[in-house]
mmCIF file with all atom_site columns, C-alpha atoms in Angstrom:
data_model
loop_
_atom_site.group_PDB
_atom_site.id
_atom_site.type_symbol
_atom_site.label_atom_id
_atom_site.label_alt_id
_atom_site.label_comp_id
_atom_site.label_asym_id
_atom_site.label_entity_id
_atom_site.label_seq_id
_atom_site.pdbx_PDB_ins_code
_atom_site.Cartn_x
_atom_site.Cartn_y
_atom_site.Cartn_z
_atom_site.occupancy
_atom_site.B_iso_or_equiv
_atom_site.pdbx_formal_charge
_atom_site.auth_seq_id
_atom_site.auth_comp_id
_atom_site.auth_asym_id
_atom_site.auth_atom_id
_atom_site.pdbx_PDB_model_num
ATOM 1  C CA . UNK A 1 1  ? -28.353 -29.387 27.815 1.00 81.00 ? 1  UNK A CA 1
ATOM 2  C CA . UNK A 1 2  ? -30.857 -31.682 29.295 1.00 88.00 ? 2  UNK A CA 1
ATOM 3  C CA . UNK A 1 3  ? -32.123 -31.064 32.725 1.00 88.00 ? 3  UNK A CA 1
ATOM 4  C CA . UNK A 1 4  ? -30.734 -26.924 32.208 1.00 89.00 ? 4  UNK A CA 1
ATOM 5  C CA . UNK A 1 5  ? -33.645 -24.431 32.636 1.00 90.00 ? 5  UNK A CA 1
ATOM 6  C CA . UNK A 1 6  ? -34.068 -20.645 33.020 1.00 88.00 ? 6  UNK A CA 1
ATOM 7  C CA . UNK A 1 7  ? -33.802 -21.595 36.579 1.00 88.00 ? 7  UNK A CA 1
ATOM 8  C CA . UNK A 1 8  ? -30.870 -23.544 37.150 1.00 88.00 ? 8  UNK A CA 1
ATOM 9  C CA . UNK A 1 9  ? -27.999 -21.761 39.092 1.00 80.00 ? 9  UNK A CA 1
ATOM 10 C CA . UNK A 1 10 ? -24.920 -21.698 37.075 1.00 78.00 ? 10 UNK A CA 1
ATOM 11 C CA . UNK A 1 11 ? -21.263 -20.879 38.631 1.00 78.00 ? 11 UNK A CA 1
ATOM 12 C CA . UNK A 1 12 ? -19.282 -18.040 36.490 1.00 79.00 ? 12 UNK A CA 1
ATOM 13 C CA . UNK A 1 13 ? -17.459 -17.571 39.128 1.00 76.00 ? 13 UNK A CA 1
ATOM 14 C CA . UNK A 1 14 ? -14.842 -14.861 37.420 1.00 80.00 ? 14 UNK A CA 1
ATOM 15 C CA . UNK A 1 15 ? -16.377 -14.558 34.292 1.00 86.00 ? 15 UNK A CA 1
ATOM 16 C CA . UNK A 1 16 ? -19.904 -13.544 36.023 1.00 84.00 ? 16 UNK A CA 1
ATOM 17 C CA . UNK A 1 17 ? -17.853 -10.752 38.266 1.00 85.00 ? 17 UNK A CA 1
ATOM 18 C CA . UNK A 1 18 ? -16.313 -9.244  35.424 1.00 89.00 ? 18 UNK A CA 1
ATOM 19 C CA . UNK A 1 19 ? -19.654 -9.287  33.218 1.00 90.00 ? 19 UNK A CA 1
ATOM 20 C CA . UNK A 1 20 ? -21.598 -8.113  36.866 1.00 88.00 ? 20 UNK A CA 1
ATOM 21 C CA . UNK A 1 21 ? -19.276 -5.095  37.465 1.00 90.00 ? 21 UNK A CA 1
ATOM 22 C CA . UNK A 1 22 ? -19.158 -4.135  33.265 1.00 93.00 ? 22 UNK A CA 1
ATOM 23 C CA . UNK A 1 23 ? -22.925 -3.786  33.548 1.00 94.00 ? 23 UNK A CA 1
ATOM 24 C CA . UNK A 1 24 ? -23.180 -1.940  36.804 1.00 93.00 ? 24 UNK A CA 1
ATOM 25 C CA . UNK A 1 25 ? -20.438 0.749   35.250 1.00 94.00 ? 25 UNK A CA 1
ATOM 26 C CA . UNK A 1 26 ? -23.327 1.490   32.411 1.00 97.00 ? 26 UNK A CA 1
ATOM 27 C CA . UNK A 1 27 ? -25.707 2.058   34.969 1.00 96.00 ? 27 UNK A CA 1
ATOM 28 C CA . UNK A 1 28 ? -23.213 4.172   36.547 1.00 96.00 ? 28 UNK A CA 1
ATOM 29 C CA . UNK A 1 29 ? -22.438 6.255   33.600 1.00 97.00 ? 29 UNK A CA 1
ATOM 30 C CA . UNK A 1 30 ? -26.197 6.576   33.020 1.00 98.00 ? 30 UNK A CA 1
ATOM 31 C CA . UNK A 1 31 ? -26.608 7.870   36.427 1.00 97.00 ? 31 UNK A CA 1
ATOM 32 C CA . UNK A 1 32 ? -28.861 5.356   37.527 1.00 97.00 ? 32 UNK A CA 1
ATOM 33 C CA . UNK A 1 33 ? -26.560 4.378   40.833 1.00 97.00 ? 33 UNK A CA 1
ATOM 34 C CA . UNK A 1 34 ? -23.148 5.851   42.139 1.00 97.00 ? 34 UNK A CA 1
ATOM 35 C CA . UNK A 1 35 ? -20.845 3.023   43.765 1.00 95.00 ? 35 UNK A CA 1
ATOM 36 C CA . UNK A 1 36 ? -21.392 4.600   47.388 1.00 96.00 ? 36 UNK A CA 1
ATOM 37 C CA . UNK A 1 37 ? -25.405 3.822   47.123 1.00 96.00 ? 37 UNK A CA 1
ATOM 38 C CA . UNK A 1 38 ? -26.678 1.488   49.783 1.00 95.00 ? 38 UNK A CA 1
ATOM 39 C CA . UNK A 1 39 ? -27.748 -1.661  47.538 1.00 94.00 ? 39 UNK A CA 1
ATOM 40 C CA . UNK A 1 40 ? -30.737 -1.458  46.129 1.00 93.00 ? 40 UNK A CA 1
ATOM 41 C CA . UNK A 1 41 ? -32.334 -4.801  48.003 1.00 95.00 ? 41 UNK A CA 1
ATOM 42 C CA . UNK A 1 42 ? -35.700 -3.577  49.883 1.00 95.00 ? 42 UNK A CA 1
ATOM 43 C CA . UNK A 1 43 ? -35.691 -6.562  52.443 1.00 94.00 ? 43 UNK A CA 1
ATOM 44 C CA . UNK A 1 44 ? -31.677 -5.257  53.434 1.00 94.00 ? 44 UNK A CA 1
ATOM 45 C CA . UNK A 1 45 ? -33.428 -1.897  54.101 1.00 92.00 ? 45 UNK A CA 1
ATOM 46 C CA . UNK A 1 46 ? -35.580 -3.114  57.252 1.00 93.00 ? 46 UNK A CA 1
ATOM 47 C CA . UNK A 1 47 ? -34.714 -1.295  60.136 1.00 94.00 ? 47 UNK A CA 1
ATOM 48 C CA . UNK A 1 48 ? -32.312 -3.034  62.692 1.00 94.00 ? 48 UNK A CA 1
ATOM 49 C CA . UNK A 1 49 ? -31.116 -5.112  59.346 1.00 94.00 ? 49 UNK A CA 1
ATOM 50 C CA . UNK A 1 50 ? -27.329 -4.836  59.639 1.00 94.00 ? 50 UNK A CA 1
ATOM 51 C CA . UNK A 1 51 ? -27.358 -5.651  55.820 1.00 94.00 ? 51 UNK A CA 1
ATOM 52 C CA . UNK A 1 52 ? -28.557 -2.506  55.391 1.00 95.00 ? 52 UNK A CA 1
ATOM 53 C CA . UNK A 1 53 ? -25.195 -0.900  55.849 1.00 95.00 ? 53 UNK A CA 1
ATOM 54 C CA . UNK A 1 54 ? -23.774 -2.579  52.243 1.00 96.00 ? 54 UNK A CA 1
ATOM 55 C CA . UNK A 1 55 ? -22.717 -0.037  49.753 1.00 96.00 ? 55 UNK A CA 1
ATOM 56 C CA . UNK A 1 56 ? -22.911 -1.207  46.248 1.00 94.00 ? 56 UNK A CA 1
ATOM 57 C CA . UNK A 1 57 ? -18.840 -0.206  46.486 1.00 94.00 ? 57 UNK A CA 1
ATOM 58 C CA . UNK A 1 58 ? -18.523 -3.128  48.945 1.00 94.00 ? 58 UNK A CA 1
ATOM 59 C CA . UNK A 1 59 ? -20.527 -5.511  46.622 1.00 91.00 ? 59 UNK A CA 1
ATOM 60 C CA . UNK A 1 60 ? -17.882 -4.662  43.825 1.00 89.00 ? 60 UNK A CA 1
ATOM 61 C CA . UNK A 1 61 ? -14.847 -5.222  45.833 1.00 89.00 ? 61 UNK A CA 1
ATOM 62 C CA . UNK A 1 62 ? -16.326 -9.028  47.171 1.00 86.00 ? 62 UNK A CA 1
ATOM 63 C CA . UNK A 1 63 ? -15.897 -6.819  50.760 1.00 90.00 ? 63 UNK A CA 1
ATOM 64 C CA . UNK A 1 64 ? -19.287 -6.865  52.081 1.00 92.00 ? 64 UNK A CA 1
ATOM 65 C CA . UNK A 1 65 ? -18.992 -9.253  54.749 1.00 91.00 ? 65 UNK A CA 1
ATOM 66 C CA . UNK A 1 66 ? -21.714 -11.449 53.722 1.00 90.00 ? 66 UNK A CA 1
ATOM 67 C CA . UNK A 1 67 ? -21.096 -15.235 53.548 1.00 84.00 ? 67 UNK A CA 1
ATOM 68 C CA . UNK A 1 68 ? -21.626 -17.137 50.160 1.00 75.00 ? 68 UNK A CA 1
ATOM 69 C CA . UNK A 1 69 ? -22.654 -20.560 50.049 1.00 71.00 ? 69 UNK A CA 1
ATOM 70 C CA . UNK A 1 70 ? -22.545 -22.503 46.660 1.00 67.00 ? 70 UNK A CA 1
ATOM 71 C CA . UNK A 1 71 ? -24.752 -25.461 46.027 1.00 62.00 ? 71 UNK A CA 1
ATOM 72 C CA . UNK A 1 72 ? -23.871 -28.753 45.366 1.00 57.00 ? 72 UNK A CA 1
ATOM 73 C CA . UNK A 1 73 ? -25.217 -31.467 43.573 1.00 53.00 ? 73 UNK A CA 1
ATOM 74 C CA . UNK A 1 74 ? -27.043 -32.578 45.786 1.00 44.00 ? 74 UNK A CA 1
ATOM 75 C CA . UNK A 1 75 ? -28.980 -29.535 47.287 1.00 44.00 ? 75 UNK A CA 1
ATOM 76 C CA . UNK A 1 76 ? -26.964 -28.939 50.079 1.00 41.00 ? 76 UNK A CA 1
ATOM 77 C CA . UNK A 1 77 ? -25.087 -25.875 50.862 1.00 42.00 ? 77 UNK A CA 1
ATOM 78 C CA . UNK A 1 78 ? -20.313 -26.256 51.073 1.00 42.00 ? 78 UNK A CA 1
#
């Protein structure tokens, strides 16, 4: 479509969970990461980062208490 790139931020919403957590069990069966792994994200692992906490588990079950803020149209944040 005109105007779509490798960089435009598309919302799966569902379908993107269900494709996210189908590719993480691979990894998980390859024994690349168990569920109860901090997540991998280096700049979560600074010290005094409370992000740092997140287990990939939490990430799965949407209970990681981070806040998610879609974009709009026009740039801003809802």
């Amino acid at each position: 479509m005109p105007g779509i790139t490798k960089d435009t931020q598309l919302e799966s919403w569902s379908m993107g969970k269900s494709l996210t957590a189908t590719l993480f069990a691979q990894l998980v069966k390859e024994g690349i990461y168990k569920i109860e792994d901090p997540v991998p994200v280096p700049e979560w692992r600074a010290p005094g980062d409370p992000r740092g906490a997140i287990k990939i588990v939490d990430l799965l079950h949407m209970s990681s208490g981070l806040k998610f803020h879609r974009r709009t149209g026009s740039g801003l944040h809802a």
